[in-house]
Amino acid sequence: MINRAVPASPSAVDVLVIGAGPAGSVAAAMVHKTGLSVAVVEREQFPRFVIGESLLPRCMEVLQDAGLLDCIKAKGFQEKFGAKFIKGDAVSDFNFSEQFTDGWKWTWQVPRAEFDLALIEEVARRGVPVAFRTTVQAIDFHADESSTTTIERPDGSIATINAKFIIDASGYGRVIPRLRGLDRPSTLEPRKAVFAHMQDPKRLAFDEPNRIVILCMAPGVWVWVIPFSNGITSVGIVGAIEYFDQFGESVTEQFRGLLGAHPYLAGRFADQPHVWEPKSLQAWSATTDTFFGPGFVLTGNVTEFLDPIFSSGVMFATVSSHLASGLVIDKLAGKAVDWQQQYTKVVQQGVDTFRTYVNRWYDGTLETLFFAKEPNLDIQRKICSVLAGYVWDTSNPFVANHDAEVARVARIVKILERGAGRDAANSVAG
Ligand code: FAD
């Protein structure tokens, strides 16, 4: 239970965190550790549903530093050791223990309602005031960069919170970008997902549940299969928005129609009940003009969310919040902070790396690499580190020169598979 001994929303704090998702919990935990006062305001009552259930190993470092690893370990979530991509009979199995970067080799597959609740409960247990069903309505920034935030409480009453700094971790709520007109459309094509949690008695213990499965269904259409430790499995189909129309009008018809259309999914799930009615989301990619401003910084999904294909959302949420909260702490201690260099540039480097992989997934280039007839283990290890979220390890050429390296190696694979021989491949390899 959330500790109710502290007031839900004090009238003045050093740092106000908007949103109690993983980005908000990490930010609040990090700021609280230093002794600064911090409060969290959250629009929903937790536990609340949010999609984004497959984590990446890179976020484990952040959870550990924020002291949030043990509260998650105690929940017994399904451990995740890798990701398996399947196209027809071809299988590409990435195991995080076989990666280039010296990092975490595992993480979790989590029902987010429970995961997010466990994180924010731990933050509140330490004494951070957390106000649920409390919505940010307006923010006045003052000349000295402090601010006054107007909130609506659960009973409809209006109150204000003064803060020296705001960390906006409001996810799809995009509070500060909306209030300040900073939203910018994504460069990625809009896509749609339909998904549900399924009973899964036919799960095969020998090749699951310790990783996620990604099935290629049609060009640009793929399916996630994310088993949880409670016997439930999350299944979602992602594709172009209009692709779904052929399977029916309602989301449930589309979801069930798609399950029936794929032999593996049909065999495993067609006669199983969904735990709740299938849901749908579309056109989720968005970004902003800036990741920071006088008196605020944006973290997590508010900065930019790309696409679910490589499960990068919670990793970016936690890593960006970890970095941003450290800089906020420095700033409030009177140190000079170069937000552009120390924050935006760093976050952008990771986002841009994943953007390449998202684009190269949808244009088929990565399929060439993943399903190469004779996989190169060195390349596999380097790509595996990207898929584990180690997109700041620039000693990995698949990070440092992401776009060029992926394209170059895919060309070599294609030449070899056409039988053009090693000489032709070597000329491309340079
Ligand atoms: P959130 O988890 O969205 O938390 C933000 C919080 O802010 C919310 O609780 C919200 O209620 C609150 N809030 C909003 N507005 C206000 C307001 N005005 N006042 C107060 N509070 C407010 N990511 C992965 O890592 N793995 C996946 O497998 C994955 N799959 C995905 C599948 C799909 C189809 C989509 C669309 C996304 C997926 N993601 C995945 C991305 C993932 O959902 C997000 O990246 C992640 O939830 C971001 O965390 P966050 O803390 O930034 O935001």
Coordinates of C-alpha atoms and ligand atoms in Angstrom, one line a residue:
M1 CA 0.0 0.0 0.0
I2 CA 1.1 3.6 -0.7
N3 CA 2.3 5.3 2.5
R4 CA -0.5 7.8 3.4
A5 CA 1.5 9.3 6.3
V6 CA 3.0 11.9 3.9
P7 CA 0.7 14.6 2.3
A8 CA -0.3 13.5 -1.3
S9 CA 0.7 16.9 -2.8
P10 CA 2.7 19.4 -0.8
S11 CA 2.5 23.0 -1.8
A12 CA 6.2 23.5 -2.4
V13 CA 9.0 21.1 -3.4
D14 CA 12.5 21.2 -4.9
V15 CA 11.4 18.9 -7.8
L16 CA 8.0 18.1 -9.1
V17 CA 7.7 14.9 -11.2
I18 CA 4.7 14.6 -13.5
G19 CA 3.6 11.0 -14.1
A20 CA 4.2 7.8 -12.1
G21 CA 5.3 5.5 -15.0
P22 CA 8.8 4.0 -15.0
A23 CA 10.3 7.3 -16.1
G24 CA 8.6 9.1 -13.2
S25 CA 9.5 6.5 -10.6
V26 CA 13.1 6.5 -11.6
A27 CA 13.3 10.3 -11.5
A28 CA 11.6 10.5 -8.1
A29 CA 13.8 7.8 -6.6
M30 CA 17.0 9.4 -7.9
V31 CA 16.1 12.9 -6.6
H32 CA 14.9 11.6 -3.3
K33 CA 18.2 9.8 -2.7
T34 CA 20.1 13.1 -2.6
G35 CA 17.9 14.6 0.1
L36 CA 16.1 17.1 -2.1
S37 CA 12.3 17.3 -1.7
V38 CA 10.3 15.7 -4.5
A39 CA 6.7 14.9 -5.2
V40 CA 4.9 13.0 -7.9
V41 CA 1.5 13.8 -9.4
E42 CA -0.2 11.1 -11.5
R43 CA -3.5 11.5 -13.4
E44 CA -4.7 7.9 -13.0
Q45 CA -5.4 5.6 -10.0
F46 CA -2.8 2.8 -9.9
P47 CA -2.7 0.0 -10.9
R48 CA -3.6 1.2 -14.4
F49 CA -3.1 -0.5 -17.7
V50 CA -0.4 0.6 -20.1
I51 CA 1.2 -1.4 -22.9
G52 CA 5.0 -2.0 -23.1
E53 CA 5.6 -5.3 -21.4
S54 CA 9.0 -6.5 -22.7
L55 CA 12.0 -4.8 -21.1
L56 CA 15.6 -4.5 -22.3
P57 CA 18.7 -5.5 -20.1
R58 CA 20.0 -1.9 -20.2
C59 CA 17.2 -0.7 -18.0
M60 CA 18.4 -3.0 -15.2
E61 CA 21.4 -0.8 -14.6
V62 CA 19.1 2.1 -14.0
L63 CA 16.8 0.2 -11.7
Q64 CA 19.8 -0.9 -9.7
D65 CA 21.2 2.6 -9.3
A66 CA 17.8 3.9 -8.3
G67 CA 17.5 1.1 -5.7
L68 CA 14.4 -0.2 -7.5
L69 CA 15.7 -3.7 -8.5
D70 CA 14.7 -5.6 -5.3
C71 CA 11.1 -4.4 -5.3
I72 CA 10.7 -5.8 -8.8
K73 CA 12.7 -9.0 -8.1
A74 CA 10.2 -9.7 -5.2
K75 CA 7.3 -9.7 -7.7
G76 CA 8.5 -12.9 -9.4
F77 CA 8.0 -11.6 -12.9
Q78 CA 9.0 -13.7 -15.9
E79 CA 12.7 -13.5 -16.6
K80 CA 13.7 -12.6 -20.2
F81 CA 16.9 -13.8 -21.7
G82 CA 16.5 -12.8 -25.3
A83 CA 14.2 -12.4 -28.3
K84 CA 13.4 -14.9 -31.0
F85 CA 12.4 -13.7 -34.5
I86 CA 10.5 -16.2 -36.7
K87 CA 9.7 -15.9 -40.4
G88 CA 8.1 -19.0 -41.9
D89 CA 10.6 -21.8 -41.1
A90 CA 13.5 -19.4 -40.4
V91 CA 14.4 -18.6 -36.8
S92 CA 16.8 -15.9 -35.5
D93 CA 17.4 -16.4 -31.8
F94 CA 19.2 -13.6 -29.9
N95 CA 20.4 -14.5 -26.4
F96 CA 21.5 -11.6 -24.3
S97 CA 24.3 -13.7 -22.8
E98 CA 25.9 -13.7 -26.3
Q99 CA 26.4 -10.0 -26.8
F100 CA 29.3 -7.7 -27.7
T101 CA 28.8 -5.2 -24.8
D102 CA 29.7 -6.2 -21.3
G103 CA 26.3 -5.6 -19.8
W104 CA 23.2 -7.2 -18.2
K105 CA 22.3 -10.5 -19.8
W106 CA 18.7 -10.6 -18.7
T107 CA 15.7 -8.6 -17.8
W108 CA 11.9 -9.2 -17.3
Q109 CA 8.6 -9.6 -19.2
V110 CA 6.1 -7.7 -17.0
P111 CA 2.4 -6.9 -16.9
R112 CA 2.9 -3.2 -16.7
A113 CA 0.1 -2.4 -14.3
E114 CA 1.9 -4.5 -11.7
F115 CA 5.4 -3.4 -12.6
D116 CA 4.6 0.3 -12.5
L117 CA 2.7 -0.1 -9.3
A118 CA 5.6 -1.9 -7.6
L119 CA 8.0 0.9 -8.6
I120 CA 5.9 3.8 -7.4
E121 CA 4.9 2.0 -4.2
E122 CA 8.6 1.6 -3.4
V123 CA 9.2 5.3 -4.1
A124 CA 6.2 6.2 -1.9
R125 CA 7.4 3.8 0.8
R126 CA 10.6 5.9 1.0
G127 CA 8.6 8.9 1.8
V128 CA 8.0 10.6 -1.5
P129 CA 4.5 12.1 -1.7
V130 CA 2.6 10.6 -4.6
A131 CA -0.8 12.0 -5.6
F132 CA -2.9 9.8 -7.8
R133 CA -6.0 10.9 -9.7
T134 CA -4.3 14.3 -9.8
T135 CA -4.0 16.0 -13.2
V136 CA -1.7 18.8 -14.2
Q137 CA -3.8 21.5 -15.8
A138 CA -1.4 24.5 -16.2
I139 CA 2.2 25.5 -15.4
D140 CA 3.5 29.0 -14.9
F141 CA 7.2 29.3 -15.3
H142 CA 8.8 32.3 -13.4
A143 CA 11.8 34.4 -14.4
D144 CA 14.1 32.5 -12.0
E145 CA 13.1 29.1 -13.7
S146 CA 10.9 28.1 -10.7
S147 CA 7.3 27.3 -11.5
T148 CA 3.8 27.1 -10.1
T149 CA 1.8 24.1 -11.3
T150 CA -2.0 24.0 -11.1
I151 CA -3.4 20.6 -10.4
E152 CA -6.9 19.2 -10.2
R153 CA -7.3 16.8 -7.2
P154 CA -9.6 13.7 -7.1
D155 CA -12.4 15.7 -5.5
G156 CA -12.3 18.3 -8.2
S157 CA -10.6 20.9 -6.1
I158 CA -7.8 23.0 -7.6
A159 CA -4.4 23.4 -5.9
T160 CA -0.9 24.7 -6.8
I161 CA 2.5 23.2 -6.2
N162 CA 5.6 25.5 -6.4
A163 CA 8.8 23.8 -7.6
K164 CA 12.3 24.8 -8.4
F165 CA 12.4 22.3 -11.3
I166 CA 9.9 20.0 -13.1
I167 CA 10.6 16.6 -14.6
D168 CA 7.9 15.9 -17.1
A169 CA 7.5 12.1 -17.3
S170 CA 3.9 12.2 -18.4
G171 CA 4.3 9.7 -21.3
Y172 CA 1.6 9.8 -23.9
G173 CA 0.0 12.7 -21.8
R174 CA 2.9 14.9 -23.1
V175 CA 2.0 17.6 -20.6
I176 CA 4.7 20.3 -21.2
P177 CA 4.9 19.8 -25.0
R178 CA 1.1 20.3 -25.2
L179 CA 1.0 23.3 -22.8
R180 CA 3.9 25.0 -24.6
G181 CA 3.1 23.9 -28.2
L182 CA 6.3 21.9 -28.6
D183 CA 4.8 18.8 -30.2
R184 CA 6.3 17.8 -33.5
P185 CA 5.1 15.0 -35.8
S186 CA 7.3 11.9 -36.0
T187 CA 9.2 11.1 -39.1
L188 CA 8.0 7.5 -38.9
E189 CA 4.9 6.2 -40.7
P190 CA 1.8 5.9 -38.5
R191 CA 1.1 2.2 -37.6
K192 CA -1.5 0.4 -35.6
A193 CA -1.4 -2.4 -33.0
V194 CA -4.3 -4.6 -31.7
F195 CA -3.5 -6.6 -28.6
A196 CA -4.8 -8.6 -25.7
H197 CA -3.7 -10.8 -22.8
M198 CA -4.5 -14.4 -23.5
Q199 CA -4.8 -17.6 -21.5
D200 CA -1.9 -19.7 -22.7
P201 CA -2.1 -23.4 -21.5
K202 CA -0.4 -24.6 -24.7
R203 CA 2.8 -22.6 -24.0
L204 CA 5.8 -24.8 -24.7
A205 CA 8.2 -24.8 -21.8
F206 CA 11.2 -25.9 -23.8
D207 CA 11.5 -22.8 -26.0
E208 CA 9.6 -20.3 -23.9
P209 CA 8.7 -18.5 -21.8
N210 CA 12.1 -17.1 -21.1
R211 CA 12.1 -14.8 -24.1
I212 CA 9.8 -13.0 -26.3
V213 CA 8.8 -14.2 -29.8
I214 CA 8.4 -11.9 -32.8
L215 CA 6.6 -13.5 -35.7
C216 CA 6.8 -11.9 -39.2
M217 CA 3.3 -12.2 -40.5
A218 CA 3.3 -10.3 -43.8
P219 CA 5.5 -7.5 -45.2
G220 CA 5.5 -4.8 -42.5
V221 CA 3.2 -6.8 -40.3
W222 CA 4.5 -8.6 -37.2
V223 CA 3.3 -10.1 -34.0
W224 CA 4.6 -10.0 -30.4
V225 CA 4.2 -13.0 -28.1
I226 CA 5.2 -12.0 -24.5
P227 CA 4.7 -14.8 -21.9
F228 CA 4.2 -13.7 -18.3
S229 CA 5.0 -15.8 -15.2
N230 CA 1.3 -15.9 -14.3
G231 CA 0.4 -18.2 -17.3
I232 CA -1.0 -15.3 -19.2
T233 CA 0.6 -14.2 -22.5
S234 CA 0.5 -10.8 -24.2
V235 CA -0.2 -11.0 -27.9
G236 CA -0.2 -8.0 -30.2
I237 CA -0.2 -7.5 -34.0
V238 CA 1.4 -4.4 -35.5
G239 CA 1.0 -3.2 -39.1
A240 CA -0.1 -0.4 -41.4
I241 CA -3.4 1.1 -40.2
E242 CA -5.4 0.0 -43.2
Y243 CA -4.1 -3.6 -43.0
F244 CA -6.5 -4.5 -40.2
D245 CA -9.7 -3.6 -42.0
Q246 CA -9.9 -6.9 -43.9
F247 CA -10.3 -8.8 -40.6
G248 CA -13.5 -7.0 -39.5
E249 CA -14.7 -3.7 -38.1
S250 CA -14.3 -4.1 -34.4
V251 CA -11.0 -4.4 -32.6
T252 CA -12.0 -7.9 -31.3
E253 CA -12.9 -9.1 -34.8
Q254 CA -9.6 -7.8 -36.1
F255 CA -7.6 -9.4 -33.3
R256 CA -9.4 -12.8 -33.5
G257 CA -9.2 -12.7 -37.3
L258 CA -5.5 -12.1 -37.3
L259 CA -4.9 -14.9 -34.8
G260 CA -6.9 -17.3 -37.0
A261 CA -4.9 -16.2 -40.1
H262 CA -1.5 -17.4 -38.8
P263 CA -1.1 -21.2 -38.3
Y264 CA 1.1 -21.0 -35.3
L265 CA -1.0 -18.4 -33.5
A266 CA -4.2 -20.2 -34.4
G267 CA -3.0 -23.5 -33.0
R268 CA -1.9 -21.9 -29.8
F269 CA -4.5 -19.2 -29.1
A270 CA -7.6 -19.5 -31.4
D271 CA -9.6 -21.5 -28.9
Q272 CA -8.3 -19.6 -25.8
P273 CA -10.2 -16.8 -24.1
H274 CA -8.7 -13.3 -23.9
V275 CA -8.4 -11.9 -20.4
W276 CA -9.9 -8.6 -21.4
E277 CA -11.4 -7.3 -24.7
P278 CA -8.6 -6.6 -27.2
K279 CA -7.4 -3.0 -27.4
S280 CA -6.0 -0.9 -30.2
L281 CA -3.6 1.9 -30.4
Q282 CA -2.3 3.7 -33.5
A283 CA -0.1 6.6 -34.6
W284 CA 1.9 6.5 -31.3
S285 CA 5.2 8.0 -32.6
A286 CA 5.7 11.7 -31.6
T287 CA 8.5 14.0 -30.7
T288 CA 9.1 17.5 -29.5
D289 CA 11.0 20.6 -30.5
T290 CA 13.2 20.4 -27.4
F291 CA 13.8 18.0 -24.6
F292 CA 14.4 20.8 -22.0
G293 CA 13.7 24.4 -21.2
P294 CA 14.1 26.9 -18.4
G295 CA 13.0 25.0 -15.3
F296 CA 12.0 21.8 -16.9
V297 CA 13.2 18.6 -18.6
L298 CA 11.2 16.0 -20.5
T299 CA 12.0 12.3 -19.9
G300 CA 10.7 9.0 -21.2
N301 CA 8.0 8.8 -23.8
V302 CA 7.5 12.6 -23.7
T303 CA 10.8 13.0 -25.6
E304 CA 10.2 10.6 -28.4
F305 CA 8.7 7.2 -28.8
L306 CA 9.5 5.3 -32.0
D307 CA 7.9 1.9 -32.4
P308 CA 7.3 -1.2 -30.3
I309 CA 9.3 -3.6 -32.6
F310 CA 12.5 -3.6 -30.4
S311 CA 10.9 -3.1 -27.0
S312 CA 12.9 0.1 -26.4
G313 CA 10.2 2.3 -24.7
V314 CA 10.8 1.4 -21.0
M315 CA 14.6 1.4 -21.6
F316 CA 14.5 4.9 -22.9
A317 CA 12.1 6.0 -20.2
T318 CA 14.4 4.7 -17.4
V319 CA 17.7 5.7 -19.0
S320 CA 16.6 9.2 -19.9
S321 CA 15.1 9.8 -16.4
H322 CA 18.2 8.6 -14.8
L323 CA 20.4 11.0 -16.8
A324 CA 18.0 13.9 -16.5
S325 CA 17.5 13.5 -12.7
G326 CA 21.3 13.6 -12.2
L327 CA 21.5 16.8 -14.1
V328 CA 18.6 18.4 -12.2
I329 CA 20.4 17.5 -9.0
D330 CA 23.6 19.2 -10.3
K331 CA 21.6 22.2 -11.4
L332 CA 19.9 22.6 -8.0
A333 CA 23.4 22.3 -6.4
G334 CA 24.5 25.3 -8.4
K335 CA 26.6 23.5 -11.0
A336 CA 26.5 24.5 -14.6
V337 CA 24.5 22.1 -16.8
D338 CA 24.7 22.1 -20.6
W339 CA 21.4 20.5 -21.3
Q340 CA 21.9 20.3 -25.1
Q341 CA 25.3 18.5 -24.8
Q342 CA 24.8 16.5 -21.6
Y343 CA 21.1 15.5 -22.1
T344 CA 19.6 16.0 -25.6
K345 CA 22.6 14.9 -27.5
V346 CA 23.0 11.8 -25.4
V347 CA 19.3 10.7 -25.5
Q348 CA 19.2 11.5 -29.2
Q349 CA 22.2 9.3 -29.9
G350 CA 20.3 6.3 -28.5
V351 CA 17.0 7.3 -30.1
D352 CA 18.7 7.7 -33.5
T353 CA 20.4 4.3 -33.3
F354 CA 17.0 2.7 -32.6
R355 CA 15.4 4.8 -35.4
T356 CA 17.8 3.1 -37.8
Y357 CA 16.9 -0.3 -36.6
V358 CA 13.1 0.5 -36.8
N359 CA 13.4 1.8 -40.3
R360 CA 15.6 -1.1 -41.4
W361 CA 13.1 -3.5 -39.9
Y362 CA 10.2 -2.2 -41.8
D363 CA 12.1 -1.9 -45.1
G364 CA 13.2 -5.5 -44.8
T365 CA 17.0 -4.9 -44.4
L366 CA 17.2 -6.4 -41.0
E367 CA 15.3 -9.5 -42.1
T368 CA 18.2 -10.1 -44.5
L369 CA 20.6 -10.0 -41.6
F370 CA 18.4 -11.9 -39.0
F371 CA 17.5 -14.7 -41.4
A372 CA 20.8 -15.0 -43.2
K373 CA 21.4 -18.6 -44.2
E374 CA 24.9 -18.6 -42.7
P375 CA 24.7 -16.2 -39.8
N376 CA 28.0 -14.5 -38.8
L377 CA 28.3 -14.8 -35.0
D378 CA 30.3 -11.6 -34.6
I379 CA 27.6 -9.6 -36.3
Q380 CA 24.9 -11.4 -34.3
R381 CA 26.7 -10.5 -31.0
K382 CA 27.0 -6.8 -32.0
I383 CA 23.3 -6.6 -33.1
C384 CA 22.3 -8.4 -30.0
S385 CA 23.8 -5.6 -27.9
V386 CA 21.7 -3.1 -29.7
L387 CA 18.6 -5.3 -29.1
A388 CA 19.6 -5.4 -25.4
G389 CA 19.5 -1.6 -25.3
Y390 CA 23.3 -0.9 -25.3
V391 CA 22.9 1.9 -27.8
W392 CA 25.5 4.1 -26.1
D393 CA 28.4 1.7 -26.6
T394 CA 30.1 3.4 -29.5
S395 CA 32.9 0.8 -29.6
N396 CA 30.2 -1.3 -31.3
P397 CA 30.2 -0.4 -35.0
F398 CA 26.5 -1.3 -35.2
V399 CA 26.0 1.7 -32.8
A400 CA 28.7 4.1 -33.9
N401 CA 27.8 3.8 -37.6
H402 CA 24.4 2.3 -37.2
D403 CA 22.8 3.1 -40.6
A404 CA 25.9 2.6 -42.7
E405 CA 27.0 -0.7 -41.0
V406 CA 23.5 -2.3 -41.1
A407 CA 23.2 -1.4 -44.8
R408 CA 26.7 -2.5 -45.7
V409 CA 26.5 -5.9 -44.0
A410 CA 23.0 -6.6 -45.5
R411 CA 24.5 -5.9 -48.9
I412 CA 27.2 -8.5 -48.2
V413 CA 24.7 -11.1 -47.1
K414 CA 22.6 -10.6 -50.2
I415 CA 25.6 -10.9 -52.5
L416 CA 26.7 -14.1 -50.7
E417 CA 23.3 -15.5 -50.9
R418 CA 23.0 -14.7 -54.6
G419 CA 26.1 -16.9 -55.0
A420 CA 28.2 -14.0 -56.3
G421 CA 31.1 -15.2 -54.2
R422 CA 33.5 -13.8 -51.7
D423 CA 35.3 -11.4 -54.0
A424 CA 32.2 -9.4 -54.7
A425 CA 31.3 -9.5 -51.0
N426 CA 34.8 -8.3 -50.1
S427 CA 34.5 -5.3 -52.5
V428 CA 31.4 -4.2 -50.6
A429 CA 32.9 -4.9 -47.3
G430 CA 35.6 -2.4 -48.2
Ligands
FAD1 P1 4.0 6.1 -19.1 O1 4.3 4.7 -18.7 O2 3.0 6.3 -20.2 O3 3.7 6.9 -17.8 C1 3.2 8.3 -17.9 C2 2.3 8.6 -16.8 O4 1.9 10.0 -16.8 C3 0.9 7.8 -16.9 O5 0.7 7.0 -15.8 C4 -0.1 9.0 -17.1 O6 -1.3 8.7 -16.5 C5 0.6 10.2 -16.4 N1 0.1 11.4 -16.9 C6 -0.2 11.8 -18.2 N2 -0.7 13.0 -18.3 C7 -0.8 13.5 -17.0 C8 -1.2 14.7 -16.4 N3 -1.7 15.7 -17.1 N4 -1.0 14.9 -15.1 C9 -0.5 13.9 -14.3 N5 -0.1 12.7 -14.8 C10 -0.2 12.5 -16.1 N6 7.9 -0.4 -24.5 C11 8.8 -1.4 -24.0 O7 9.7 -1.1 -23.3 N7 8.5 -2.7 -24.4 C12 7.4 -3.0 -25.1 O8 7.2 -4.2 -25.4 C13 6.6 -2.0 -25.6 N8 5.5 -2.3 -26.4 C14 4.7 -1.3 -26.9 C15 3.6 -1.5 -27.7 C16 2.9 -0.5 -28.2 C17 1.7 -0.8 -29.2 C18 3.2 0.8 -27.9 C19 2.4 2.0 -28.4 C20 4.2 1.1 -27.0 C21 5.0 0.1 -26.5 N9 6.1 0.4 -25.7 C22 6.9 -0.6 -25.3 C23 6.4 1.7 -25.2 C24 5.9 2.0 -23.8 O9 4.5 2.0 -23.7 C25 6.4 3.4 -23.3 O10 7.6 3.7 -23.9 C26 6.5 3.5 -21.8 O11 5.3 3.2 -21.1 C27 7.0 4.9 -21.4 O12 7.1 5.0 -20.0 P2 6.9 6.5 -19.4 O13 7.2 6.3 -17.9 O14 7.6 7.5 -20.2 O15 5.4 6.8 -19.6

